[in-house]
Amino acid sequence: MRKALAFDIGGTKIYSTIVDENGNILYEPLKFSTPKTIDGIIKILTEQINIHENEIDLIAIATAGAVNNENTAVIGSTGNLVKGYYTIDFQSLSNKPVFLENDANSAAWAEYKIGASKGTNVSVMLTLGTGVGGGIIINNKILKGKSGAAGEMHFKMYPDHRRKCSCGSWDCYEAYASGTALKITAEEMLNNKDVTTYDVIDGVKNGDSKMTAVFNKWQNDITIGIMGLANIFDPDCVVLSGSMAQFVNLKKIEEAVNSDIVTSPISVRLATAGNFSGMIGVSLLAMENIEV
Amino acid sequence: MRKALAFDIGGTKIYSTIVDENGNILYEPLKFSTPKTIDGIIKILTEQINIHENEIDLIAIATAGAVNNENTAVIGSTGNLVKGYYTIDFQSLSNKPVFLENDANSAAWAEYKIGASKGTNVSVMLTLGTGVGGGIIINNKILKGKSGAAGEMHFKMYPDHRRKCSCGSWDCYEAYASGTALKITAEEMLNNKDVTTYDVIDGVKNGDSKMTAVFNKWQNDITIGIMGLANIFDPDCVVLSGSMAQFVNLKKIEEAVNSDIVTSPISVRLATAGNFSGMIGVSLLAMENIEV
C-alpha cells in the first residue's frame, strides 16, 4: 500500500506523520513550533524527509496560503507565515514527488473522501477557528480558480466598514464568523473589552442570557453566510470544522438556512475526519494525482 | 452544419429563432408576449416546432427558473412565470431532442463560447436587469449544483432587514445591484418615491451631483458583491450583461475590486454576445451535449 510523508504547515505549528492510501495515520503526528525563518522550516521538513524517505512514495504538504494549480508552490504568503515563505522550492527537498495543497482545501478533501461529505457531489467546508477557512468540492474536484486561491471566505457581510478583517479589508465573513469574531461581537454587545471567547461559551453553558444573546448573534452571522453560499453553490452539504464548530447548533443553522434559500435544502454537518484532516486530505489527493 | 430551433422563455416575453453550431442566428428572432397559461406557452412552442422541425437537429430552450442537471425539466417556477410552468413536459412537444438550460446560465455559456469570457477557465457572469442573474463557468462546465439551481445571486449584502428581495428573503445582492435596486437606492437617498431609474441615469449624464451620488452608491454595491465572488471563485473575469450593464464604469469597478481582494486580479468586462445570448448559449450547449 502506498504511503505519503505528510506535513501540515501553519503559522504557529507544523505537524508531520505518515498517511496511507486509505487515509490512515500511521503514527501519532509530531508537532513543532513553526520557526520564524525559512531555513528553520526547511530544517524541520528535511529532517523528517531524511528519516522516512525510504518508506514512503511521496511527500504531501498541507499549508497555509494559496497553492498554485500545479500543486508545486505557495503563490502568496498569508500574514501569519514567515516572509518569503512562498519562495521555498519544496520539490528540491526530496527525490520523491512533493505535492502541496492549501490546508483548508486539504481538510475539505479529507471530509469528502472519508468524512462528513463523503458521497456528495457539491460540498462547502467552513473551518471556524481563529479565522474562517474555506474548501469547496464540485464534482470530484477542489474549486481552485484561475490561480489556485479560490474558496476564500472574504465576502462582505456588513459592508459599512465596521470591522477590520485579517485580510486587510473590512467586514468580511471571517470578521463575523470566526472564533476571534465571537469575542468582538461580545465586546460590542456587552461594551466590555475584557470579555473572552471562553467567557461567552461558558456563559451559554450556564444559561447566562447576555452571553446567550452574544452567541446567538454570532451563530446568526455564520448562518447568513451559509445562506449565501447555499444559493451560489446549491451544495449537498456544508461541513463545519475547526475549533469553534463544536459549539454551534447545527440543526438550528440548517433549519434557518433551508427556510431562506431559493435552491433546494442543504444539510449542515460537523466535520468527522479529525484534527489531522489536512494531512489526510493532502495525502489522499497527492496519491490520486501522482502515479508512483 | 447542425442547427437548433431556439427559444428564450421569460416572464414577459418569449423569443424564437434558429441558431447554427457556430452560434450564428439565422433569422431575426420572433417575439411573443408570454401567455398567462401553460397551454398558451405550449401553443407558441408547438407552432414554431411544426414550422421548423424538418430543418433543425434539436430544440434548445433557455428559460427562466432553475433547470435540472439532466437539462430536461424546470425544477421550480420563479415568481414571474405561470403557475405550474415546471410541469410542462418539453420533450413531448417534438420527436427531435429537446434541451433546456436556465437563461442566465445559457447567456454565460454564450459569452464563454463566443463572447467576453472566451478562452477563460473560470468566469462569473452577472446579468444586471430587473433582477440580477448569475452564471458561473468553471473549467468548461456550468456550475449547476446538486439540483441545478446554483449561481443564484442571493447572498446577503446588508443583513439588517432593510430591503425585501424578489426571492422572498431580505437584503440579497439582487436587492442592491439590480436596475430595480437603483430606483430604491434613489428613493432612499433622495427621500422621493417618484424618482425613476431613468431619472438617475439621465441625471448622471447631465452632471447632477445628487443623482451621481445615488448612482455611485449603487455601483459601489455592485462592486462589493463582485469582491466577494472574486475571493470565492478566483475567476479570470466577471462579465456584466443585462440592460443596466452599459451604464457602469467597468474600469472603476475593476480597480476597486482588485485593490480589495486576496486572490489575484480579475478582469471586469461587458458582455459581447448580444441580446440573444440566451438562445445562442443554450443552442451551443445542446449541440455539444447531444449527438444528433
Coordinates of C-alpha atoms in Angstrom, one line a residue:
Chain A
M1 CA 0.0 0.0 0.0
R2 CA 1.3 3.5 -0.9
K3 CA 2.2 5.9 1.8
A4 CA 2.8 9.7 2.0
L5 CA 5.0 11.6 4.3
A6 CA 2.6 14.3 5.3
F7 CA 3.1 17.8 6.7
D8 CA 0.7 20.4 7.9
I9 CA 2.4 23.8 7.9
G10 CA 0.6 26.5 9.8
G11 CA 1.5 29.9 11.1
T12 CA 2.2 28.6 14.6
K13 CA 2.6 24.8 14.3
I14 CA 4.0 22.3 11.9
Y15 CA 2.7 18.7 12.1
S16 CA 4.1 15.6 10.5
T17 CA 3.1 11.9 10.1
I18 CA 2.7 9.2 7.5
V19 CA -0.6 8.6 5.9
D20 CA -1.5 5.5 3.8
E21 CA -3.7 5.5 0.7
N22 CA -6.8 4.6 2.8
G23 CA -6.3 7.8 4.8
N24 CA -5.0 6.0 7.9
I25 CA -2.5 7.9 10.0
L26 CA 0.4 5.5 10.8
Y27 CA 1.8 7.2 13.9
E28 CA 0.9 9.9 16.3
P29 CA 1.8 13.1 14.5
L30 CA 4.9 15.0 15.5
K31 CA 4.3 18.6 16.5
F32 CA 6.8 21.5 16.1
S33 CA 6.5 25.2 16.7
T34 CA 6.7 27.0 13.3
P35 CA 10.2 28.6 13.1
K36 CA 10.4 32.3 12.3
T37 CA 12.8 31.7 9.4
I38 CA 12.6 29.9 6.1
D39 CA 15.7 27.9 6.9
G40 CA 14.1 26.8 10.2
I41 CA 11.1 25.5 8.3
I42 CA 13.2 23.7 5.7
K43 CA 15.3 22.1 8.5
I44 CA 12.2 20.5 10.1
L45 CA 11.0 19.2 6.7
T46 CA 14.4 17.9 5.7
E47 CA 14.9 16.0 9.0
Q48 CA 11.6 14.2 8.6
I49 CA 12.3 13.5 4.9
N50 CA 15.7 12.1 5.7
I51 CA 14.2 9.7 8.3
H52 CA 11.3 8.5 6.3
E53 CA 12.2 8.9 2.6
N54 CA 12.8 5.2 2.0
E55 CA 9.5 4.0 3.4
I56 CA 7.2 6.5 1.6
D57 CA 6.1 7.0 -2.0
L58 CA 5.7 10.8 -2.0
I59 CA 5.6 13.9 0.2
A60 CA 2.2 15.7 0.8
I61 CA 2.1 19.1 2.3
A62 CA -1.0 20.9 3.6
T63 CA 0.0 24.5 4.0
A64 CA -1.4 27.9 5.0
G65 CA -1.6 30.2 2.0
A66 CA -2.8 29.6 -1.5
V67 CA -1.2 26.9 -3.6
N68 CA -0.9 27.1 -7.4
N69 CA -2.9 24.9 -9.7
E70 CA 0.1 22.6 -10.4
N71 CA 0.3 21.9 -6.6
T72 CA 4.0 22.7 -6.6
A73 CA 4.3 26.1 -4.9
V74 CA 2.7 28.5 -2.5
I75 CA 1.7 31.6 -4.5
G76 CA 1.5 34.1 -1.7
S77 CA 2.2 34.3 1.9
T78 CA -0.6 34.9 4.4
G79 CA 0.0 37.4 7.2
N80 CA 0.9 34.7 9.8
L81 CA 3.6 32.9 7.8
V82 CA 7.3 34.0 7.6
K83 CA 8.2 36.5 5.0
G84 CA 9.3 34.9 1.7
Y85 CA 7.7 31.5 2.6
Y86 CA 6.4 31.3 -0.9
T87 CA 10.0 31.2 -2.3
I88 CA 10.6 27.8 -0.8
D89 CA 11.3 25.2 -3.5
F90 CA 9.6 22.2 -1.8
Q91 CA 10.4 19.8 -4.6
S92 CA 14.1 20.4 -4.1
L93 CA 13.9 18.9 -0.6
S94 CA 13.5 15.3 -1.9
N95 CA 13.8 13.0 -4.8
K96 CA 10.3 11.7 -4.1
P97 CA 7.4 13.7 -5.6
V98 CA 6.3 16.6 -3.5
F99 CA 2.7 17.7 -3.7
L100 CA 1.2 20.8 -2.0
E101 CA -2.4 21.9 -1.3
N102 CA -3.9 24.7 0.8
D103 CA -4.7 23.4 4.3
A104 CA -8.5 24.2 4.2
N105 CA -8.8 22.6 0.7
S106 CA -6.9 19.6 2.0
A107 CA -9.2 19.2 5.0
A108 CA -12.2 19.6 2.8
W109 CA -10.8 16.8 0.6
A110 CA -10.4 14.5 3.6
E111 CA -14.1 15.2 4.6
Y112 CA -15.1 14.4 1.0
K113 CA -13.1 11.1 0.8
I114 CA -13.5 9.7 4.3
G115 CA -15.6 12.1 6.3
A116 CA -18.7 14.1 6.6
S117 CA -19.2 15.0 2.9
K118 CA -18.4 11.5 1.5
G119 CA -20.7 10.6 -1.4
T120 CA -21.8 14.2 -2.2
N121 CA -21.3 16.0 -5.5
V122 CA -21.1 19.5 -4.2
S123 CA -19.9 20.4 -0.7
V124 CA -18.6 23.5 1.0
M125 CA -16.4 23.2 4.1
L126 CA -16.0 26.1 6.5
T127 CA -13.3 26.0 9.1
L128 CA -14.3 28.1 12.1
G129 CA -11.2 28.8 14.0
T130 CA -9.1 31.9 14.7
G131 CA -10.1 32.8 11.1
V132 CA -12.5 31.2 8.7
G133 CA -11.1 28.8 6.1
G134 CA -13.0 27.5 3.1
G135 CA -12.8 24.5 0.8
I136 CA -15.2 23.8 -2.0
I137 CA -15.6 20.4 -3.8
I138 CA -17.5 20.3 -7.0
N139 CA -18.0 17.0 -8.9
N140 CA -14.8 15.4 -7.5
K141 CA -12.6 18.5 -7.9
I142 CA -11.5 21.1 -5.5
L143 CA -12.5 24.6 -6.7
K144 CA -9.1 26.2 -7.3
G145 CA -9.9 29.2 -9.5
K146 CA -7.5 30.7 -12.1
S147 CA -4.5 30.9 -9.8
G148 CA -5.3 28.4 -7.0
A149 CA -6.7 30.8 -4.4
A150 CA -10.4 30.2 -4.7
G151 CA -12.5 29.4 -1.6
E152 CA -11.6 32.4 0.4
M153 CA -14.4 33.4 2.7
H154 CA -13.9 37.1 2.3
F155 CA -17.2 38.2 1.1
K156 CA -18.6 41.3 2.9
M157 CA -21.2 40.7 5.5
Y158 CA -21.9 44.3 6.6
P159 CA -20.2 46.5 4.1
D160 CA -20.3 49.6 6.3
H161 CA -16.7 49.5 7.5
R162 CA -17.5 48.3 11.0
R163 CA -14.8 45.6 11.5
K164 CA -11.3 45.3 10.2
C165 CA -10.7 41.8 8.7
S166 CA -7.4 39.9 8.9
C167 CA -7.2 40.1 5.1
G168 CA -6.6 43.8 5.3
S169 CA -10.1 44.7 4.1
W170 CA -13.3 45.3 6.1
D171 CA -16.3 43.5 7.2
C172 CA -15.6 40.1 5.5
Y173 CA -17.5 37.0 6.6
E174 CA -14.3 35.9 8.5
A175 CA -14.6 39.1 10.7
Y176 CA -18.1 38.0 11.9
A177 CA -18.0 34.2 11.8
S178 CA -14.6 33.3 13.3
G179 CA -13.7 32.5 16.9
T180 CA -12.0 35.9 17.0
A181 CA -15.2 37.4 15.8
L182 CA -17.2 35.9 18.6
K183 CA -15.0 37.9 21.1
I184 CA -15.5 41.1 19.1
T185 CA -19.3 40.5 18.9
A186 CA -19.2 40.1 22.7
E187 CA -17.1 43.2 23.2
E188 CA -19.6 45.2 21.1
M189 CA -22.8 43.9 22.6
L190 CA -21.5 43.9 26.2
N191 CA -19.4 47.1 25.9
N192 CA -16.6 45.2 27.6
K193 CA -13.1 45.0 26.2
D194 CA -12.1 42.2 28.5
V195 CA -14.7 39.6 27.6
T196 CA -13.2 36.4 26.0
T197 CA -14.5 33.8 23.7
Y198 CA -14.3 31.4 26.6
D199 CA -16.5 33.7 28.7
V200 CA -19.2 33.5 26.1
I201 CA -19.0 29.7 25.6
D202 CA -19.0 29.3 29.4
G203 CA -21.9 31.7 29.9
V204 CA -24.0 29.9 27.3
K205 CA -23.4 26.6 29.2
N206 CA -24.5 28.3 32.4
G207 CA -27.6 29.8 30.9
D208 CA -26.4 33.4 31.1
S209 CA -28.9 35.4 28.9
K210 CA -26.5 38.1 27.9
M211 CA -23.8 35.6 26.8
T212 CA -26.5 33.6 25.0
A213 CA -27.6 36.7 23.1
V214 CA -24.0 37.3 22.0
F215 CA -23.6 33.7 20.9
N216 CA -26.9 33.7 19.0
K217 CA -25.8 36.9 17.2
W218 CA -22.5 35.2 16.2
Q219 CA -24.3 32.0 15.2
N220 CA -26.8 34.0 13.1
D221 CA -23.9 35.7 11.3
I222 CA -22.4 32.3 10.5
T223 CA -25.9 31.2 9.2
I224 CA -26.3 34.3 7.0
G225 CA -23.0 33.5 5.2
I226 CA -24.1 29.8 4.7
M227 CA -27.4 31.0 3.1
G228 CA -25.4 33.0 0.5
L229 CA -23.1 30.1 -0.2
A230 CA -26.1 27.7 -0.5
N231 CA -27.7 29.9 -3.1
I232 CA -24.4 30.3 -5.0
F233 CA -23.3 26.6 -5.0
D234 CA -26.5 24.7 -4.4
P235 CA -24.4 22.2 -2.4
D236 CA -25.5 18.9 -0.9
C237 CA -24.0 19.9 2.4
V238 CA -22.0 22.5 4.3
V239 CA -19.4 20.9 6.6
L240 CA -18.3 22.9 9.7
S241 CA -14.9 22.2 11.1
G242 CA -12.3 23.9 13.3
S243 CA -12.2 24.6 17.0
M244 CA -15.4 26.6 17.1
A245 CA -17.6 24.2 15.1
Q246 CA -18.4 22.0 18.1
F247 CA -20.3 24.9 19.8
V248 CA -22.8 25.8 17.2
N249 CA -26.3 24.3 16.9
L250 CA -26.2 22.5 13.5
K251 CA -29.9 21.8 13.4
K252 CA -30.8 25.4 14.1
I253 CA -28.4 26.6 11.4
E254 CA -29.7 24.1 8.9
E255 CA -33.3 25.0 9.5
A256 CA -32.7 28.7 9.3
V257 CA -30.7 28.2 6.0
N258 CA -33.3 26.0 4.4
S259 CA -36.2 28.4 5.3
D260 CA -34.4 31.2 3.5
I261 CA -32.7 29.9 0.3
V262 CA -34.0 29.7 -3.3
T263 CA -32.1 26.5 -4.0
S264 CA -33.1 23.1 -2.7
P265 CA -32.4 22.2 1.0
I266 CA -28.9 21.5 2.2
S267 CA -27.5 19.5 5.1
V268 CA -25.3 21.2 7.7
R269 CA -22.8 18.8 9.2
L270 CA -19.9 18.6 11.7
A271 CA -16.6 17.5 10.2
T272 CA -15.6 13.9 11.1
A273 CA -12.2 13.4 9.6
G274 CA -10.5 14.6 12.8
N275 CA -7.8 17.1 13.8
F276 CA -5.3 15.9 11.2
S277 CA -7.7 16.0 8.3
G278 CA -5.4 18.4 6.5
M279 CA -2.6 15.8 6.3
I280 CA -5.0 13.1 5.4
G281 CA -6.6 15.1 2.7
V282 CA -3.4 16.3 1.0
S283 CA -2.0 12.7 1.2
L284 CA -5.1 11.2 -0.5
L285 CA -5.1 14.0 -3.1
A286 CA -1.4 13.6 -3.8
M287 CA -1.8 9.8 -4.2
E288 CA -4.7 10.3 -6.6
N289 CA -2.8 12.8 -8.7
I290 CA 0.7 11.4 -8.8
E291 CA 1.5 7.9 -10.2
V292 CA 4.1 6.4 -8.0
Chain B
M1 CA -24.0 22.3 -40.3
R2 CA -26.2 21.4 -37.3
K3 CA -28.9 23.8 -36.3
A4 CA -31.1 24.3 -33.2
L5 CA -34.6 25.7 -33.0
A6 CA -34.0 28.0 -30.1
F7 CA -36.4 29.6 -27.6
D8 CA -35.9 32.1 -24.8
I9 CA -38.8 31.9 -22.3
G10 CA -39.1 34.7 -19.8
G11 CA -41.8 36.0 -17.6
T12 CA -42.9 38.7 -20.1
K13 CA -41.5 37.6 -23.5
I14 CA -40.8 34.5 -25.5
Y15 CA -38.3 34.7 -28.3
S16 CA -37.6 32.1 -31.0
T17 CA -35.1 31.7 -33.8
I18 CA -32.7 29.2 -35.3
V19 CA -29.1 29.0 -34.2
D20 CA -26.3 27.1 -36.0
E21 CA -23.4 25.3 -34.4
N22 CA -21.2 28.3 -34.8
G23 CA -23.6 30.4 -32.8
N24 CA -25.0 32.4 -35.7
I25 CA -28.6 33.4 -35.5
L26 CA -30.3 32.5 -38.8
Y27 CA -33.2 34.9 -38.8
E28 CA -34.4 37.9 -36.8
P29 CA -35.9 36.3 -33.6
L30 CA -39.7 36.3 -33.3
K31 CA -41.1 37.9 -30.2
F32 CA -44.2 36.9 -28.3
S33 CA -45.8 38.1 -25.1
T34 CA -45.6 35.2 -22.6
P35 CA -49.1 33.8 -22.3
K36 CA -50.7 33.6 -18.8
T37 CA -51.4 29.9 -19.2
I38 CA -49.4 26.7 -19.7
D39 CA -51.5 25.9 -22.8
G40 CA -50.7 29.3 -24.3
I41 CA -47.0 28.7 -23.9
I42 CA -47.2 25.2 -25.3
K43 CA -49.1 26.6 -28.3
I44 CA -46.3 29.1 -29.2
L45 CA -43.7 26.4 -28.9
T46 CA -45.6 23.9 -30.9
E47 CA -46.3 26.3 -33.7
Q48 CA -42.6 27.1 -34.2
I49 CA -41.7 23.4 -33.8
N50 CA -44.2 22.4 -36.5
I51 CA -42.9 25.1 -38.9
H52 CA -39.2 24.3 -38.4
E53 CA -38.9 20.7 -37.2
N54 CA -37.7 19.4 -40.6
E55 CA -34.8 21.8 -40.9
I56 CA -33.3 21.5 -37.4
D57 CA -31.4 18.9 -35.4
L58 CA -32.7 19.7 -31.9
I59 CA -34.6 22.2 -29.8
A60 CA -32.8 24.3 -27.3
I61 CA -34.7 26.3 -24.7
A62 CA -33.3 29.0 -22.4
T63 CA -35.8 29.5 -19.7
A64 CA -36.4 31.5 -16.5
G65 CA -36.2 29.2 -13.5
A66 CA -33.8 26.5 -12.4
V67 CA -33.3 23.6 -14.8
N68 CA -32.4 20.1 -13.6
N69 CA -28.9 18.6 -14.1
E70 CA -30.3 16.4 -16.9
N71 CA -31.4 19.5 -18.8
T72 CA -34.9 18.1 -19.3
A73 CA -37.1 20.0 -16.9
V74 CA -37.6 23.2 -15.0
I75 CA -37.4 22.2 -11.3
G76 CA -39.2 25.2 -9.8
S77 CA -41.1 28.2 -11.1
T78 CA -39.9 31.6 -10.4
G79 CA -42.4 34.2 -9.2
N80 CA -42.8 35.7 -12.7
L81 CA -43.7 32.6 -14.6
V82 CA -47.2 31.0 -14.8
K83 CA -48.2 28.6 -12.1
G84 CA -47.3 25.0 -12.8
Y85 CA -44.8 26.0 -15.6
Y86 CA -42.4 23.4 -14.2
T87 CA -45.0 20.6 -15.1
I88 CA -44.5 21.2 -18.9
D89 CA -43.1 18.1 -20.5
F90 CA -41.0 19.8 -23.1
Q91 CA -39.7 16.6 -24.7
S92 CA -43.2 15.6 -25.5
L93 CA -43.5 18.5 -27.9
S94 CA -41.2 17.1 -30.5
N95 CA -39.6 14.0 -31.8
K96 CA -36.3 15.9 -32.0
P97 CA -34.2 16.1 -28.8
V98 CA -35.2 18.9 -26.5
F99 CA -32.6 20.5 -24.3
L100 CA -33.2 23.1 -21.5
E101 CA -30.9 25.4 -19.5
N102 CA -31.5 28.3 -17.3
D103 CA -31.5 31.6 -19.2
A104 CA -28.6 33.2 -17.2
N105 CA -26.5 30.0 -17.5
S106 CA -27.2 30.0 -21.2
A107 CA -26.1 33.6 -21.6
A108 CA -23.0 32.9 -19.6
W109 CA -22.2 29.9 -21.9
A110 CA -22.6 32.1 -25.0
E111 CA -20.1 34.6 -23.5
Y112 CA -17.8 31.8 -22.8
K113 CA -18.0 30.2 -26.2
I114 CA -18.2 33.3 -28.5
G115 CA -18.2 36.4 -26.3
A116 CA -16.4 38.3 -23.5
S117 CA -15.2 35.3 -21.4
K118 CA -13.9 33.2 -24.4
G119 CA -10.7 31.5 -23.5
T120 CA -11.0 31.8 -19.8
N121 CA -11.0 28.9 -17.3
V122 CA -13.2 30.5 -14.6
S123 CA -15.8 33.2 -15.2
V124 CA -18.7 34.7 -13.4
M125 CA -21.4 36.4 -15.4
L126 CA -23.8 38.8 -13.7
T127 CA -27.0 40.0 -15.6
L128 CA -27.9 43.4 -14.2
G129 CA -31.6 43.9 -15.3
T130 CA -34.9 44.0 -13.4
G131 CA -33.2 41.4 -11.2
V132 CA -29.7 40.0 -11.0
G133 CA -29.0 36.8 -12.8
G134 CA -25.8 34.7 -12.4
G135 CA -24.0 32.1 -14.5
I136 CA -20.7 30.6 -13.4
I137 CA -18.4 28.6 -15.7
I138 CA -15.6 26.5 -14.2
N139 CA -13.2 24.6 -16.4
N140 CA -15.6 24.2 -19.3
K141 CA -18.6 23.4 -17.1
I142 CA -21.6 25.5 -15.9
L143 CA -21.8 25.4 -12.1
K144 CA -25.1 23.6 -11.6
G145 CA -25.0 22.4 -8.0
K146 CA -26.8 19.3 -6.7
S147 CA -30.1 20.1 -8.2
G148 CA -29.3 22.5 -11.0
A149 CA -30.1 25.8 -9.2
A150 CA -26.6 27.1 -8.4
G151 CA -25.5 30.6 -9.4
E152 CA -28.3 32.4 -7.7
M153 CA -27.0 35.8 -6.6
H154 CA -28.9 35.9 -3.4
F155 CA -26.2 36.3 -0.8
K156 CA -27.0 39.0 1.8
M157 CA -25.3 42.4 1.3
Y158 CA -26.7 44.2 4.4
P159 CA -28.3 41.5 6.6
D160 CA -30.2 44.0 8.7
H161 CA -33.6 43.5 7.0
R162 CA -33.7 46.8 5.2
R163 CA -34.8 45.7 1.7
K164 CA -37.2 43.0 0.7
C165 CA -35.8 40.8 -2.2
S166 CA -37.8 39.3 -5.1
C167 CA -36.8 35.9 -3.8
G168 CA -38.9 36.4 -0.7
S169 CA -36.0 36.9 1.6
W170 CA -34.3 40.2 2.6
D171 CA -31.2 42.2 1.7
C172 CA -29.8 39.9 -1.1
Y173 CA -27.3 41.2 -3.6
E174 CA -30.1 41.4 -6.2
A175 CA -31.9 43.9 -3.9
Y176 CA -29.0 46.3 -4.1
A177 CA -27.4 45.6 -7.5
S178 CA -30.4 45.3 -9.9
G179 CA -31.9 48.0 -12.0
T180 CA -34.9 48.0 -9.6
A181 CA -32.4 48.4 -6.8
L182 CA -31.1 51.6 -8.4
K183 CA -34.6 53.2 -8.1
I184 CA -34.9 52.1 -4.5
T185 CA -31.4 53.5 -3.6
A186 CA -32.5 56.7 -5.2
E187 CA -35.8 56.7 -3.3
E188 CA -33.9 56.2 0.0
M189 CA -31.1 58.7 -0.7
L190 CA -33.4 61.4 -2.1
N191 CA -36.4 60.7 0.1
N192 CA -38.6 60.8 -3.1
K193 CA -40.9 58.0 -4.0
D194 CA -41.4 59.2 -7.6
V195 CA -37.8 59.1 -8.8
T196 CA -37.1 56.6 -11.5
T197 CA -34.1 54.6 -12.7
Y198 CA -34.2 56.8 -15.8
D199 CA -34.0 60.0 -13.7
V200 CA -30.8 58.7 -12.2
I201 CA -29.2 57.7 -15.4
D202 CA -30.2 61.0 -17.0
G203 CA -29.1 63.0 -14.0
V204 CA -25.6 61.4 -14.1
K205 CA -25.3 62.3 -17.8
N206 CA -26.2 65.9 -17.0
G207 CA -23.7 66.1 -14.2
D208 CA -26.4 66.3 -11.4
S209 CA -24.4 65.8 -8.2
K210 CA -27.3 64.2 -6.2
M211 CA -28.0 61.7 -8.9
T212 CA -24.4 60.9 -9.3
A213 CA -24.1 60.2 -5.6
V214 CA -27.1 57.8 -5.9
F215 CA -25.5 56.1 -8.9
N216 CA -22.1 55.8 -7.2
K217 CA -23.8 54.2 -4.2
W218 CA -25.5 51.6 -6.5
Q219 CA -22.3 51.0 -8.4
N220 CA -20.4 50.5 -5.2
D221 CA -22.9 47.9 -4.0
I222 CA -22.4 46.1 -7.3
T223 CA -18.7 46.3 -6.7
I224 CA -18.8 44.9 -3.2
G225 CA -20.7 41.8 -4.4
I226 CA -18.1 41.3 -7.1
M227 CA -15.3 41.4 -4.5
G228 CA -16.9 38.6 -2.6
L229 CA -17.4 36.5 -5.8
A230 CA -13.8 37.2 -6.8
N231 CA -12.5 35.8 -3.4
I232 CA -14.8 32.8 -3.6
F233 CA -14.1 31.8 -7.2
D234 CA -10.7 33.4 -8.1
P235 CA -12.1 33.9 -11.6
D236 CA -10.3 35.2 -14.7
C237 CA -13.1 37.6 -15.3
V238 CA -16.5 38.9 -14.3
V239 CA -18.8 39.6 -17.3
L240 CA -21.6 42.1 -16.8
S241 CA -24.6 41.8 -19.0
G242 CA -28.2 43.0 -19.0
S243 CA -29.9 46.3 -19.6
M244 CA -28.1 48.1 -16.8
A245 CA -24.6 46.9 -17.5
Q246 CA -24.0 49.6 -20.2
F247 CA -24.2 52.3 -17.5
V248 CA -21.5 51.2 -15.1
N249 CA -17.9 52.2 -15.1
L250 CA -16.1 48.9 -15.7
K251 CA -12.6 50.3 -15.1
K252 CA -13.6 51.8 -11.8
I253 CA -15.3 48.6 -10.6
E254 CA -12.3 46.5 -11.7
E255 CA -9.8 48.8 -9.9
A256 CA -11.9 48.8 -6.7
V257 CA -12.2 45.0 -6.8
N258 CA -8.6 44.4 -7.4
S259 CA -7.5 46.7 -4.6
D260 CA -9.5 44.8 -2.1
I261 CA -9.3 41.0 -2.8
V262 CA -7.0 38.4 -1.5
T263 CA -7.0 36.4 -4.8
S264 CA -5.2 37.5 -7.9
P265 CA -6.5 40.4 -10.1
I266 CA -9.6 39.9 -12.2
S267 CA -10.9 41.5 -15.3
V268 CA -14.3 43.1 -15.4
R269 CA -15.9 43.1 -18.9
L270 CA -19.0 44.0 -20.7
A271 CA -20.9 41.1 -22.3
T272 CA -20.5 40.9 -26.1
A273 CA -22.7 38.1 -27.3
G274 CA -25.7 40.3 -27.8
N275 CA -29.3 40.5 -26.8
F276 CA -30.0 36.9 -27.8
S277 CA -27.1 35.3 -26.0
G278 CA -29.5 33.1 -24.1
M279 CA -30.7 31.4 -27.3
I280 CA -27.1 31.2 -28.7
G281 CA -25.7 29.8 -25.4
V282 CA -28.4 27.1 -24.9
S283 CA -28.1 26.1 -28.6
L284 CA -24.3 25.7 -28.5
L285 CA -24.6 23.8 -25.2
A286 CA -27.3 21.5 -26.6
M287 CA -25.3 20.7 -29.7
E288 CA -22.2 19.9 -27.5
N289 CA -24.2 17.7 -25.2
I290 CA -26.5 15.8 -27.7
E291 CA -25.2 13.7 -30.5
V292 CA -27.5 14.3 -33.5

